[in-house]
Coordinates of C-alpha atoms in Angstrom, one line a residue:
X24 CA -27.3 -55.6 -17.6
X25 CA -29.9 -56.2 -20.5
X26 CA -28.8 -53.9 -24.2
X27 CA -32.6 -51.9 -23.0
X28 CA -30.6 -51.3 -20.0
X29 CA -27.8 -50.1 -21.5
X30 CA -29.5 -47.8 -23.9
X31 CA -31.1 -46.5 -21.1
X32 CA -28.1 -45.6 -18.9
X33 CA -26.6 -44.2 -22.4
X34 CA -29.7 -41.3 -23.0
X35 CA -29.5 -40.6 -19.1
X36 CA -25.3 -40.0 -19.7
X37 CA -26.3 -37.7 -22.9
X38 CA -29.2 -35.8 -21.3
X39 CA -26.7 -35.3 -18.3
X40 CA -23.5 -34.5 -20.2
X41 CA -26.0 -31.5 -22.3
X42 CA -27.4 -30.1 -19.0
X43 CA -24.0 -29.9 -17.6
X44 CA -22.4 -28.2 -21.5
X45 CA -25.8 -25.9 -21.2
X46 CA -24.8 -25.2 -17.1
X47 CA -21.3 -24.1 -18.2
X48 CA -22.1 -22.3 -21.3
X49 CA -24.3 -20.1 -19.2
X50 CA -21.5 -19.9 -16.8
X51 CA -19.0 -18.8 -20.0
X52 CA -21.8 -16.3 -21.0
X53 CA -22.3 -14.4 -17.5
X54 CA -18.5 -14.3 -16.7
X55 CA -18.3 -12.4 -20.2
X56 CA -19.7 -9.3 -18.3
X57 CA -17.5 -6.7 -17.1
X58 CA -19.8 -6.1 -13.7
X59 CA -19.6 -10.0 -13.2
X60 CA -16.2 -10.5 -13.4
X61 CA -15.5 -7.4 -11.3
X62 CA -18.0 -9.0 -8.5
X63 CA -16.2 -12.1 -8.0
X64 CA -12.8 -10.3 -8.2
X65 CA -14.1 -8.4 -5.5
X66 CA -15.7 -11.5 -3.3
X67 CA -12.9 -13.7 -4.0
X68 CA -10.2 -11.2 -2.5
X69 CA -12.2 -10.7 0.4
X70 CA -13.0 -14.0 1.1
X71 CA -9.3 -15.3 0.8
X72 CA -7.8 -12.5 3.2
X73 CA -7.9 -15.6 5.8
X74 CA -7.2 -18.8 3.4
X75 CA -3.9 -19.4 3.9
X76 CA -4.8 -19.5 8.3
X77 CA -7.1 -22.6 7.0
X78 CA -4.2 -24.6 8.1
X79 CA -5.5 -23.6 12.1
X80 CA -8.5 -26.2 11.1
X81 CA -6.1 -28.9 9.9
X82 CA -3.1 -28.6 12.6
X83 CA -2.9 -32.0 13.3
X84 CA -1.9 -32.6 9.6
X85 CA -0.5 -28.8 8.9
X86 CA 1.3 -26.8 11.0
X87 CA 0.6 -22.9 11.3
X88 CA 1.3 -21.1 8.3
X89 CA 1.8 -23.7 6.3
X90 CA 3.9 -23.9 3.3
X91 CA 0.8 -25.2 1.6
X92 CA -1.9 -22.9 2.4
X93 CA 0.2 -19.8 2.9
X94 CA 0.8 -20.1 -0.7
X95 CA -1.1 -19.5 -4.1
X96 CA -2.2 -22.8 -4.2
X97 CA -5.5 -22.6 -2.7
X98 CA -6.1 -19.5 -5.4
X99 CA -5.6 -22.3 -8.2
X100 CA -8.4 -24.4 -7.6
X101 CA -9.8 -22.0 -9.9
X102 CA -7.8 -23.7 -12.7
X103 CA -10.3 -26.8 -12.5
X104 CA -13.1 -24.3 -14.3
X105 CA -13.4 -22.9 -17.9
X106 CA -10.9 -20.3 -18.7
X107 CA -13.2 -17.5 -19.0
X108 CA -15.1 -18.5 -15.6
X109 CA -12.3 -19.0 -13.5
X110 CA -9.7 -16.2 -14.5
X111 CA -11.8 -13.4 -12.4
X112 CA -12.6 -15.4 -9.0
X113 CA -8.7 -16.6 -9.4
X114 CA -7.2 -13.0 -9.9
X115 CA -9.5 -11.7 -6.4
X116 CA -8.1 -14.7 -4.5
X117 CA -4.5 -13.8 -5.6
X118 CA -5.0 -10.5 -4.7
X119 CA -6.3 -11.7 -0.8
X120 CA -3.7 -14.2 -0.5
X121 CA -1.3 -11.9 -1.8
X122 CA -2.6 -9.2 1.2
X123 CA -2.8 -11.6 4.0
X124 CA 1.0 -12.8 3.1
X125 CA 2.6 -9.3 2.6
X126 CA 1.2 -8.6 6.3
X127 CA 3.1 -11.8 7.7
X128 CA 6.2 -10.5 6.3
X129 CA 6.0 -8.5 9.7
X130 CA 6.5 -11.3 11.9
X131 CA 9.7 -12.5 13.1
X132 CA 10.4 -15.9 11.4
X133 CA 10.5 -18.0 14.8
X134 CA 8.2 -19.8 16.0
X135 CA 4.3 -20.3 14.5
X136 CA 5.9 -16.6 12.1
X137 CA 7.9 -19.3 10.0
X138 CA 6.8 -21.2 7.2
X139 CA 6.5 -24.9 7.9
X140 CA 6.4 -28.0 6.0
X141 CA 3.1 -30.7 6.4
X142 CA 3.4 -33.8 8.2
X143 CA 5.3 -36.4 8.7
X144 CA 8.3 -33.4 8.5
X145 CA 6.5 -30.4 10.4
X146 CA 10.1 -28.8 9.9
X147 CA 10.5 -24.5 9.6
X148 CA 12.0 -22.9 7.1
X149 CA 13.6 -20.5 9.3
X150 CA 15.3 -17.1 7.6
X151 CA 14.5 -18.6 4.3
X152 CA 10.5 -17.8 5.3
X153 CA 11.1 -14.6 4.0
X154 CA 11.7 -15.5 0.8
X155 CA 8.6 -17.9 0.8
X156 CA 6.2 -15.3 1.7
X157 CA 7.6 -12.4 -0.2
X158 CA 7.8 -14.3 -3.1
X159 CA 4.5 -15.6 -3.3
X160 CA 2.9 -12.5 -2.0
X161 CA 4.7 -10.8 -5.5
X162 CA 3.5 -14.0 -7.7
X163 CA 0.3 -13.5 -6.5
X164 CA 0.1 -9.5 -7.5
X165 CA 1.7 -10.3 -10.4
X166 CA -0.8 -12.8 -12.0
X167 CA -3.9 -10.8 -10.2
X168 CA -2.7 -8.1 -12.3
X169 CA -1.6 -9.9 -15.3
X170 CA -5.6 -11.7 -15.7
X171 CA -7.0 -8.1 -15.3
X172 CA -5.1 -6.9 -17.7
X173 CA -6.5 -9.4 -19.8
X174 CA -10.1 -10.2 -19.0
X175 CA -11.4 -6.6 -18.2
X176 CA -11.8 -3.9 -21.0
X177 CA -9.3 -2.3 -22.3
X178 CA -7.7 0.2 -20.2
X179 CA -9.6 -1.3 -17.0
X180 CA -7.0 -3.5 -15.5
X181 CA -4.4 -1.2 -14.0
X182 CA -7.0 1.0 -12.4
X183 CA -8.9 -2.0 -11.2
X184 CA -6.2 -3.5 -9.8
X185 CA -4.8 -0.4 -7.8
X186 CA -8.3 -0.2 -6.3
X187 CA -9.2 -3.5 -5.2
X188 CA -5.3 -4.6 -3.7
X189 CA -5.2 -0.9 -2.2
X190 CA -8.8 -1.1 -0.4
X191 CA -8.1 -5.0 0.7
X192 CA -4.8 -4.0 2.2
X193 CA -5.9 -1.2 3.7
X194 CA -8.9 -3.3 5.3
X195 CA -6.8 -6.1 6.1
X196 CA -3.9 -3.8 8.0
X197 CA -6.6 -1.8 9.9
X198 CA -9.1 -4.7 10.8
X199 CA -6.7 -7.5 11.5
X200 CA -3.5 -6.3 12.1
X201 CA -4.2 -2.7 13.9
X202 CA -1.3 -0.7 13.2
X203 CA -0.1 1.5 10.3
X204 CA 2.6 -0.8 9.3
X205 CA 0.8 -3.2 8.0
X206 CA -1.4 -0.8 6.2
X207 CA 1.8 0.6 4.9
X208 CA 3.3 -2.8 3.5
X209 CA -0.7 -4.5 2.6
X210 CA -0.7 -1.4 -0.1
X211 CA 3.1 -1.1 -0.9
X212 CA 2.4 -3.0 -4.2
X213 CA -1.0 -0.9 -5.6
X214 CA 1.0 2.1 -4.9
X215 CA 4.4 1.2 -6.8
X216 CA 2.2 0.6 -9.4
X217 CA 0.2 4.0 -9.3
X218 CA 3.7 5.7 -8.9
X219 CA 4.8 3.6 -11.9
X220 CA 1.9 4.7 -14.0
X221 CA 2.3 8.2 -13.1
X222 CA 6.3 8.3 -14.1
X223 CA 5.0 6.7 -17.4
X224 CA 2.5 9.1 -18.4
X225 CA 5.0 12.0 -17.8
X226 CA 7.3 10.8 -20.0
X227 CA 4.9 10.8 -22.9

């Protein structure tokens, strides 16, 4: 490769490397809107109601509910974008993920209800499913809430919060599950939390 040839390849790098700082930058600058930020909280938590059943289009590598996608994993490959960018869409896909797993705390743990390791081991977790799901269905409330808190306006994130987990477990209990159990369990954390709030501003 000739040093013309080089320099070339060098100003196509540095014209690509500003159009891709100019790309993000614009990126940083719309996810510094409130209404932005709240749009892909609420798209992300909608869309990831079913992510953790992705493991039904990969069953020869993943069992059913998966320890993998029935997780908060597939929420964190928001974690490869800018902090600013990637906080709302992550805190709407803990919240779905979060939903979807609180709802499979109603199955018995036999069977496709447990938690299962990939392959080569394909082995369940049995009782100890439970504690799978539960816990990450808590994680993920807990850091939705937590990046509201944080990237919304002051005074925004607990109300926000309440809304969109209490309307997507709702959804989620009525649509796919039928039955007022789940609806009861999908919004058992939005509603601690407006019972929590309530018992605090008494006290003051």
């Amino acid at each position: 490769m000739t040093i013309e040839t080089n320099q070339t390849v060098t100003a196509r790098e540095h014209i690509l490397l500003r159009w891709l700082k100019a790309v993000l930058s614009f990126c940083g600058d719309l996810a510094e809107t409130t209404v932005v930020r709240l749009a892909l909280m609420v798209l992300m938590a909608w869309l990831y109601l079913d992510a953790p059943d992705l493991d039904l289009s990969l069953i020869a590598v993943l069992h059913h509910r998966s320890i993998i996608t029935h997780s908060l994993l597939p929420a964190l490959v928001f974690l490869i974008f800018r902090r600013e960018v990637g906080a709302a869409p992550m805190a709407g896909a803990m919240i779905g993920i979060s939903v979807h797993m609180s709802c499979d705390m109603l199955s018995p743990m036999v069977g496709y209800g447990q938690i299962w390791l990939p392959a080569p081991f394909k082995i369940p977790l049995g009782f100890f499913s439970y504690f799978w799901i539960a816990g990450n269905a808590l994680g993920g409330y807990f850091i939705a809430y937590r990046l509201m808190q944080r990237y919304l306006p002051q005074g925004f994130g607990k109300p926000v919060f309440i809304v969109l987990a209490g309307a997507m477990g709702a959804y989620y209990g009525i649509e796919n599950e039928g039955y007022l159990g789940a609806v009861v369990i999908a919004t058992l954390v939005p509603l601690l939390v407006v019972i929590h709030a309530w018992r605090t501003r008494r006290k003051v």
